[in-house]
């Protein structure tokens, strides 16, 4: 008998090291991918939380803007200088909401958009197209994607 036939074929030590290295590298790549996924999820969750907090802060500020509007209207009847100063403060408050990412919605003459408008009254069409905003009774803030408050609007009647 040949001694070579009786010998167990043993694995080359470098093959074992290469296999182990491949396993460790695979685990490392998976861990890195998991870490990247956790980082991305945390960034998304942080963004959502920041947007929600920004909306809460801005919503608390809405009554101040509305109150300033009422105060300006009242002051115009008796003291133009006071009304002008209050209007300036109101504009600063509106600018603050805009900086928070909620632009004012106050366009007149535009088609009614249920995503940013809330109808408070309907008037006869006159020379305006149907469902056109003819007046804004309450400022709205935001965009169709991020609406803080819809604008209260008066629109022309729809076609029948």
mmCIF file of C-alpha atoms in Angstrom:
data_model
loop_
_atom_site.group_PDB
_atom_site.id
_atom_site.type_symbol
_atom_site.label_atom_id
_atom_site.label_comp_id
_atom_site.label_asym_id
_atom_site.label_seq_id
_atom_site.Cartn_x
_atom_site.Cartn_y
_atom_site.Cartn_z
ATOM 1 C CA UNK A 1 0.000 0.000 0.000
ATOM 2 C CA UNK A 2 1.018 3.419 -0.754
ATOM 3 C CA UNK A 3 1.546 5.682 2.237
ATOM 4 C CA UNK A 4 -0.053 8.541 0.314
ATOM 5 C CA UNK A 5 -3.386 6.726 0.088
ATOM 6 C CA UNK A 6 -3.511 6.183 3.852
ATOM 7 C CA UNK A 7 -2.863 9.827 4.715
ATOM 8 C CA UNK A 8 -5.813 12.029 5.453
ATOM 9 C CA UNK A 9 -5.907 14.973 3.193
ATOM 10 C CA UNK A 10 -5.669 17.908 5.529
ATOM 11 C CA UNK A 11 -6.838 21.393 4.782
ATOM 12 C CA UNK A 12 -4.237 23.939 3.918
ATOM 13 C CA UNK A 13 -3.907 26.470 6.804
ATOM 14 C CA UNK A 14 -4.081 29.376 4.386
ATOM 15 C CA UNK A 15 -7.469 28.147 3.117
ATOM 16 C CA UNK A 16 -8.777 28.162 6.692
ATOM 17 C CA UNK A 17 -7.419 31.687 7.230
ATOM 18 C CA UNK A 18 -8.949 32.910 3.969
ATOM 19 C CA UNK A 19 -12.335 31.417 4.916
ATOM 20 C CA UNK A 20 -12.187 33.055 8.344
ATOM 21 C CA UNK A 21 -11.132 36.344 6.796
ATOM 22 C CA UNK A 22 -14.061 36.180 4.361
ATOM 23 C CA UNK A 23 -16.471 35.491 7.257
ATOM 24 C CA UNK A 24 -15.115 38.398 9.298
ATOM 25 C CA UNK A 25 -15.224 40.681 6.277
ATOM 26 C CA UNK A 26 -18.829 39.649 5.580
ATOM 27 C CA UNK A 27 -19.815 40.340 9.200
ATOM 28 C CA UNK A 28 -18.026 43.689 9.073
ATOM 29 C CA UNK A 29 -19.847 44.686 5.856
ATOM 30 C CA UNK A 30 -23.206 43.678 7.360
ATOM 31 C CA UNK A 31 -22.487 45.634 10.538
ATOM 32 C CA UNK A 32 -21.467 48.680 8.498
ATOM 33 C CA UNK A 33 -24.683 48.408 6.436
ATOM 34 C CA UNK A 34 -26.757 48.057 9.619
ATOM 35 C CA UNK A 35 -25.049 51.107 11.092
ATOM 36 C CA UNK A 36 -25.727 53.094 7.927
ATOM 37 C CA UNK A 37 -29.411 52.087 8.024
ATOM 38 C CA UNK A 38 -29.669 53.117 11.684
ATOM 39 C CA UNK A 39 -28.036 56.461 10.869
ATOM 40 C CA UNK A 40 -30.450 57.101 7.985
ATOM 41 C CA UNK A 41 -33.481 56.110 10.069
ATOM 42 C CA UNK A 42 -32.341 58.372 12.929
ATOM 43 C CA UNK A 43 -31.878 61.272 10.495
ATOM 44 C CA UNK A 44 -35.410 60.735 9.099
ATOM 45 C CA UNK A 45 -36.905 60.516 12.584
ATOM 46 C CA UNK A 46 -35.047 63.655 13.665
ATOM 47 C CA UNK A 47 -36.297 65.522 10.610
ATOM 48 C CA UNK A 48 -39.887 64.466 11.328
ATOM 49 C CA UNK A 49 -39.540 65.460 14.987
ATOM 50 C CA UNK A 50 -38.059 68.854 14.060
ATOM 51 C CA UNK A 51 -40.870 69.497 11.568
ATOM 52 C CA UNK A 52 -43.476 68.568 14.170
ATOM 53 C CA UNK A 53 -41.895 70.826 16.789
ATOM 54 C CA UNK A 54 -41.610 73.673 14.278
ATOM 55 C CA UNK A 55 -45.318 73.258 13.463
ATOM 56 C CA UNK A 56 -46.249 73.261 17.172
ATOM 57 C CA UNK A 57 -44.262 76.427 17.806
ATOM 58 C CA UNK A 58 -45.718 78.158 14.759
ATOM 59 C CA UNK A 59 -49.267 77.090 15.646
ATOM 60 C CA UNK A 60 -48.882 78.663 19.093
ATOM 61 C CA UNK A 61 -47.894 81.878 17.342
ATOM 62 C CA UNK A 62 -51.007 82.031 15.096
ATOM 63 C CA UNK A 63 -53.297 83.656 17.702
ATOM 64 C CA UNK A 64 -50.693 86.406 18.162
ATOM 65 C CA UNK A 65 -50.792 87.174 14.430
ATOM 66 C CA UNK A 66 -54.602 87.129 14.446
ATOM 67 C CA UNK A 67 -54.730 89.329 17.556
ATOM 68 C CA UNK A 68 -52.375 91.830 15.983
ATOM 69 C CA UNK A 69 -54.595 91.948 12.895
ATOM 70 C CA UNK A 70 -57.631 92.718 15.064
ATOM 71 C CA UNK A 71 -55.680 95.335 17.032
ATOM 72 C CA UNK A 72 -54.522 97.033 13.828
ATOM 73 C CA UNK A 73 -58.104 97.198 12.546
ATOM 74 C CA UNK A 74 -59.260 98.688 15.861
ATOM 75 C CA UNK A 75 -56.377 101.176 16.059
ATOM 76 C CA UNK A 76 -57.002 102.453 12.509
ATOM 77 C CA UNK A 77 -60.277 103.933 13.736
ATOM 78 C CA UNK A 78 -58.586 106.152 16.306
ATOM 79 C CA UNK A 79 -54.834 106.440 15.936
ATOM 80 C CA UNK A 80 -53.154 106.023 12.556
ATOM 81 C CA UNK A 81 -49.636 106.142 14.046
ATOM 82 C CA UNK A 82 -50.427 103.367 16.510
ATOM 83 C CA UNK A 83 -52.038 101.314 13.739
ATOM 84 C CA UNK A 84 -48.933 101.727 11.574
ATOM 85 C CA UNK A 85 -46.645 100.572 14.392
ATOM 86 C CA UNK A 86 -48.840 97.575 15.156
ATOM 87 C CA UNK A 87 -48.976 96.675 11.453
ATOM 88 C CA UNK A 88 -45.180 96.694 11.418
ATOM 89 C CA UNK A 89 -45.094 94.282 14.374
ATOM 90 C CA UNK A 90 -47.698 92.079 12.659
ATOM 91 C CA UNK A 91 -45.540 91.939 9.526
ATOM 92 C CA UNK A 92 -42.563 90.905 11.660
ATOM 93 C CA UNK A 93 -44.652 88.110 13.173
ATOM 94 C CA UNK A 94 -45.697 86.940 9.713
ATOM 95 C CA UNK A 95 -42.064 87.082 8.559
ATOM 96 C CA UNK A 96 -41.136 84.889 11.536
ATOM 97 C CA UNK A 97 -43.686 82.273 10.429
ATOM 98 C CA UNK A 98 -42.309 82.465 6.904
ATOM 99 C CA UNK A 99 -38.762 81.886 8.222
ATOM 100 C CA UNK A 100 -40.088 78.798 10.016
ATOM 101 C CA UNK A 101 -41.147 77.478 6.610
ATOM 102 C CA UNK A 102 -44.785 78.606 6.518
ATOM 103 C CA UNK A 103 -45.248 81.263 3.820
ATOM 104 C CA UNK A 104 -48.414 83.344 3.983
ATOM 105 C CA UNK A 105 -51.347 82.372 1.810
ATOM 106 C CA UNK A 106 -53.213 85.528 0.834
ATOM 107 C CA UNK A 107 -53.441 85.628 -2.954
ATOM 108 C CA UNK A 108 -56.626 86.992 -4.497
ATOM 109 C CA UNK A 109 -57.700 86.214 -8.061
ATOM 110 C CA UNK A 110 -56.329 82.660 -7.990
ATOM 111 C CA UNK A 111 -58.348 79.472 -8.452
ATOM 112 C CA UNK A 112 -59.680 77.932 -5.241
ATOM 113 C CA UNK A 113 -57.340 75.174 -3.990
ATOM 114 C CA UNK A 114 -58.796 72.972 -1.243
ATOM 115 C CA UNK A 115 -55.272 72.082 -0.131
ATOM 116 C CA UNK A 116 -54.586 75.651 1.049
ATOM 117 C CA UNK A 117 -57.991 77.382 1.130
ATOM 118 C CA UNK A 118 -61.053 77.073 3.340
ATOM 119 C CA UNK A 119 -64.238 78.595 1.927
ATOM 120 C CA UNK A 120 -65.984 80.928 4.360
ATOM 121 C CA UNK A 121 -68.394 82.428 1.832
ATOM 122 C CA UNK A 122 -69.494 82.167 -1.801
ATOM 123 C CA UNK A 123 -70.477 85.172 -3.920
ATOM 124 C CA UNK A 124 -71.923 85.590 -7.402
ATOM 125 C CA UNK A 125 -69.359 85.357 -10.154
ATOM 126 C CA UNK A 126 -69.648 88.752 -11.741
ATOM 127 C CA UNK A 127 -66.720 89.053 -14.159
ATOM 128 C CA UNK A 128 -64.580 86.456 -12.324
ATOM 129 C CA UNK A 129 -64.179 82.818 -13.398
ATOM 130 C CA UNK A 130 -65.979 80.221 -11.270
ATOM 131 C CA UNK A 131 -64.338 79.156 -7.995
ATOM 132 C CA UNK A 132 -61.947 82.096 -7.922
ATOM 133 C CA UNK A 133 -60.687 83.549 -4.654
ATOM 134 C CA UNK A 134 -62.022 87.122 -4.470
ATOM 135 C CA UNK A 135 -61.069 87.926 -0.842
ATOM 136 C CA UNK A 136 -59.022 86.488 2.020
ATOM 137 C CA UNK A 137 -60.739 86.819 5.398
ATOM 138 C CA UNK A 138 -58.045 85.030 7.409
ATOM 139 C CA UNK A 139 -54.407 84.552 6.444
ATOM 140 C CA UNK A 140 -53.280 81.020 5.826
ATOM 141 C CA UNK A 141 -49.748 79.760 6.290
ATOM 142 C CA UNK A 142 -47.815 76.975 4.623
ATOM 143 C CA UNK A 143 -47.715 75.056 1.399
ATOM 144 C CA UNK A 144 -49.898 72.230 0.114
ATOM 145 C CA UNK A 145 -47.264 69.793 1.423
ATOM 146 C CA UNK A 146 -46.781 71.500 4.826
ATOM 147 C CA UNK A 147 -49.904 73.411 5.753
ATOM 148 C CA UNK A 148 -50.043 75.150 9.112
ATOM 149 C CA UNK A 149 -53.462 76.721 8.543
ATOM 150 C CA UNK A 150 -55.577 77.148 5.400
ATOM 151 C CA UNK A 151 -56.530 80.643 4.331
ATOM 152 C CA UNK A 152 -60.169 81.570 4.950
ATOM 153 C CA UNK A 153 -61.431 82.760 1.572
ATOM 154 C CA UNK A 154 -64.453 84.090 -0.229
ATOM 155 C CA UNK A 155 -64.875 82.474 -3.659
ATOM 156 C CA UNK A 156 -67.055 82.919 -6.667
ATOM 157 C CA UNK A 157 -69.838 80.419 -7.267
ATOM 158 C CA UNK A 158 -69.094 77.286 -9.265
ATOM 159 C CA UNK A 159 -70.658 76.599 -12.666
ATOM 160 C CA UNK A 160 -73.929 74.789 -12.436
#
